[in-house]
Amino acid sequence: MPAFSLPRCELGVATAATQIEGGEPDTNWHRWAAAGRILDGSSPARATDHWNRVPEDIALLSELGIRHYRMGLEWARLEPARGKFDPEAVAHYRDELTRLHEAGIKPLVTLHHFNLPGWFVDDGGWLASDALTTFLRFVELAVHEFGDLVEEWITINEPNVYATKSYLYAEWPPGERSYPRMLRVMQVLVTAHLAAYVRIHQLQPNAMVSVAHHLRIFEPAKPRNPAHGIAAVTSRYLFQSAVVHATATGRFAPPLLASKGYPPGRYCDFHAINYYSRSTVRGFADGVAADVDVNDLGWEIYPAGLIQLAVALNSRYPGIPIYITENGTCDAADGFRSRFVYDHLAQIAASRLPIVRYYHWCFTDNWEWAEGEAARFGLVHVDYDTQQRTVHDSGRFYADIIANRGVTEAAYDRYVADQQYPNNSLGGRP
Ligand code: BGC
């Protein structure tokens, strides 16, 4: 039966400041692009020029019936030099949030989404001795300036992805390859979340606050091979479980160390899951099984994983709502995105879990970090030369789901029935 309803889950879309705003704030990513480290040679200075197109983009959200919008703040715009805040940037974000409010769109605001001001980086980044106090001052500014317009916050996006890509695999700025430093950064980010969680609640007692976890399914390539089994269990623990446990309970287990000043307790008002894919592992590198569905970047498409992870989280840390704060796929031709949306939402519809939000990544195409402009995740296509926005069929499908609070037979037939995923053994993409 292709139709289903989604009575309890509100649908929204997600973005991040550096990936859409454009412009020349001095961030770690603008520097990384200037150093020639982006695959297609692009830089975040262009992106989707959202900074200059806020009214147009909000009109598009409204046209699609979207009522929930996850967005980020660019710290380097708000605090271009240490301790100096820019009133114009504050006014700009206030204007954006006010417009969202007037359009009946509820924002979920991310404070740190892989983006850092250049001066913060120059002073040692997250490993500087005063990194936490510096970050907290920014958090206070954000709550003070925007708290009347924002009830829901994500403190930090994907601490595990940031720490590993930036400090272990050298793929992201600052391009380091050090396990001890990666662990220290992970530890600092977890503590930064606990500190921000507490501070936001002191300033805004009714706020809803969480940290967005990038969660994957890890499977051994050969289930009977003990080395593969160990790799899967260890990856799962080191990459995600340890961090989730610390932020959900305030209790630290190795390799993380206890953070002084933050007693055990719950440090999230909702679980925030970013889910994209399953990894099939033989060792400590990501792998993809043979003969599976994959997206343009070769990531396995595995809808069941979304619920497997949510079930695990809900049974270990029960009693709080679950937000899927990101889920989406790279599909330049928009040839299978509707099926991807359908298959993942069908998992939510069939489950009894308290999944109350789902934010599709991404609203428009976005500047995809080290991949640059080439990787396309948008429900809305962006022509980067003209900045023309064109709603994909998947965007129309998503709007239809929102309007009908579920997938109708007609929508299934129109948008999903003919779509198939590329398969990595059929010579499909990657
Ligand atoms: C990140 C996004 C990114 C997306 C797709 C997530 O891990 O939070 O910033 O664009 O994955 O790669």
PDB file of N, CA, C and O and ligand atoms in Angstrom, residues 16 19 113-114 157-158 161 214 274 276 299 326 361 366 368-369 377, ligand 1:
ATOM      1  N   ALA A  16      22.513  25.264   6.459  1.00  0.00           N
ATOM      2  CA  ALA A  16      23.555  25.733   7.387  1.00  0.00           C
ATOM      3  C   ALA A  16      24.146  27.011   6.799  1.00  0.00           C
ATOM      4  O   ALA A  16      24.280  27.125   5.575  1.00  0.00           O
ATOM      5  N   GLN A  19      26.916  27.115   4.141  1.00  0.00           N
ATOM      6  CA  GLN A  19      26.600  26.367   2.924  1.00  0.00           C
ATOM      7  C   GLN A  19      25.647  27.103   1.986  1.00  0.00           C
ATOM      8  O   GLN A  19      25.470  26.690   0.847  1.00  0.00           O
ATOM      9  N   HIS A 113      28.003  24.934  13.115  1.00  0.00           N
ATOM     10  CA  HIS A 113      27.827  23.899  12.084  1.00  0.00           C
ATOM     11  C   HIS A 113      29.119  23.857  11.253  1.00  0.00           C
ATOM     12  O   HIS A 113      29.147  24.324  10.121  1.00  0.00           O
ATOM     13  N   PHE A 114      30.179  23.361  11.845  1.00  0.00           N
ATOM     14  CA  PHE A 114      31.496  23.201  11.216  1.00  0.00           C
ATOM     15  C   PHE A 114      32.188  24.543  10.932  1.00  0.00           C
ATOM     16  O   PHE A 114      33.278  24.570  10.377  1.00  0.00           O
ATOM     17  N   ASN A 157      26.614  21.026  15.610  1.00  0.00           N
ATOM     18  CA  ASN A 157      26.248  20.028  14.609  1.00  0.00           C
ATOM     19  C   ASN A 157      27.338  18.969  14.489  1.00  0.00           C
ATOM     20  O   ASN A 157      28.501  19.293  14.230  1.00  0.00           O
ATOM     21  N   GLU A 158      26.976  17.723  14.711  1.00  0.00           N
ATOM     22  CA  GLU A 158      27.834  16.571  14.437  1.00  0.00           C
ATOM     23  C   GLU A 158      29.254  16.686  14.977  1.00  0.00           C
ATOM     24  O   GLU A 158      30.220  16.736  14.194  1.00  0.00           O
ATOM     25  N   VAL A 161      31.612  14.111  13.353  1.00  0.00           N
ATOM     26  CA  VAL A 161      32.050  14.320  11.973  1.00  0.00           C
ATOM     27  C   VAL A 161      33.111  15.422  11.922  1.00  0.00           C
ATOM     28  O   VAL A 161      34.163  15.281  11.290  1.00  0.00           O
ATOM     29  N   HIS A 214      25.438  12.958  14.150  1.00  0.00           N
ATOM     30  CA  HIS A 214      25.482  12.221  12.882  1.00  0.00           C
ATOM     31  C   HIS A 214      25.554  10.744  13.251  1.00  0.00           C
ATOM     32  O   HIS A 214      26.543  10.288  13.816  1.00  0.00           O
ATOM     33  N   ASN A 274      20.938  13.193  12.703  1.00  0.00           N
ATOM     34  CA  ASN A 274      21.201  13.412  11.281  1.00  0.00           C
ATOM     35  C   ASN A 274      21.513  12.034  10.701  1.00  0.00           C
ATOM     36  O   ASN A 274      22.468  11.386  11.141  1.00  0.00           O
ATOM     37  N   TYR A 276      22.074   9.615   7.182  1.00  0.00           N
ATOM     38  CA  TYR A 276      22.272   9.552   5.740  1.00  0.00           C
ATOM     39  C   TYR A 276      22.484   8.137   5.202  1.00  0.00           C
ATOM     40  O   TYR A 276      22.000   7.818   4.128  1.00  0.00           O
ATOM     41  N   TRP A 299      27.210   6.871  -1.488  1.00  0.00           N
ATOM     42  CA  TRP A 299      26.754   6.505  -0.140  1.00  0.00           C
ATOM     43  C   TRP A 299      25.586   5.542  -0.268  1.00  0.00           C
ATOM     44  O   TRP A 299      24.653   5.784  -1.051  1.00  0.00           O
ATOM     45  N   GLU A 326      18.386  16.090  10.148  1.00  0.00           N
ATOM     46  CA  GLU A 326      18.841  16.058   8.749  1.00  0.00           C
ATOM     47  C   GLU A 326      18.623  14.662   8.195  1.00  0.00           C
ATOM     48  O   GLU A 326      18.896  13.666   8.881  1.00  0.00           O
ATOM     49  N   TRP A 361      17.331  17.484   4.369  1.00  0.00           N
ATOM     50  CA  TRP A 361      18.556  18.169   3.941  1.00  0.00           C
ATOM     51  C   TRP A 361      18.711  17.940   2.445  1.00  0.00           C
ATOM     52  O   TRP A 361      18.842  16.805   2.041  1.00  0.00           O
ATOM     53  N   ASN A 366      23.302  23.243  -1.955  1.00  0.00           N
ATOM     54  CA  ASN A 366      24.129  23.960  -0.988  1.00  0.00           C
ATOM     55  C   ASN A 366      25.590  23.726  -1.305  1.00  0.00           C
ATOM     56  O   ASN A 366      25.954  22.738  -1.942  1.00  0.00           O
ATOM     57  N   GLU A 368      28.731  22.201  -0.568  1.00  0.00           N
ATOM     58  CA  GLU A 368      28.856  20.956   0.185  1.00  0.00           C
ATOM     59  C   GLU A 368      30.286  20.749   0.712  1.00  0.00           C
ATOM     60  O   GLU A 368      30.947  19.777   0.388  1.00  0.00           O
ATOM     61  N   TRP A 369      30.762  21.692   1.525  1.00  0.00           N
ATOM     62  CA  TRP A 369      32.072  21.571   2.185  1.00  0.00           C
ATOM     63  C   TRP A 369      33.154  21.167   1.177  1.00  0.00           C
ATOM     64  O   TRP A 369      33.227  21.764   0.112  1.00  0.00           O
ATOM     65  N   PHE A 377      22.177  18.413  -3.097  1.00  0.00           N
ATOM     66  CA  PHE A 377      21.270  17.811  -2.120  1.00  0.00           C
ATOM     67  C   PHE A 377      19.898  18.500  -2.096  1.00  0.00           C
ATOM     68  O   PHE A 377      19.050  18.155  -1.273  1.00  0.00           O
TER      69      PHE A 377
HETATM   70  C1  BGC B   1      26.114  17.888   7.446  1.00  0.00           C
HETATM   71  C2  BGC B   1      25.704  18.826   6.327  1.00  0.00           C
HETATM   72  C3  BGC B   1      26.061  18.208   4.999  1.00  0.00           C
HETATM   73  C4  BGC B   1      25.329  16.901   4.871  1.00  0.00           C
HETATM   74  C5  BGC B   1      25.518  16.187   3.552  1.00  0.00           C
HETATM   75  C6  BGC B   1      25.767  16.451   7.195  1.00  0.00           C
HETATM   76  O1  BGC B   1      26.682  15.593   7.802  1.00  0.00           O
HETATM   77  O2  BGC B   1      25.579  18.337   8.666  1.00  0.00           O
HETATM   78  O3  BGC B   1      26.338  20.052   6.530  1.00  0.00           O
HETATM   79  O4  BGC B   1      25.793  19.061   3.924  1.00  0.00           O
HETATM   80  O5  BGC B   1      25.790  16.030   5.877  1.00  0.00           O
HETATM   81  O6  BGC B   1      26.831  15.797   3.382  1.00  0.00           O
END
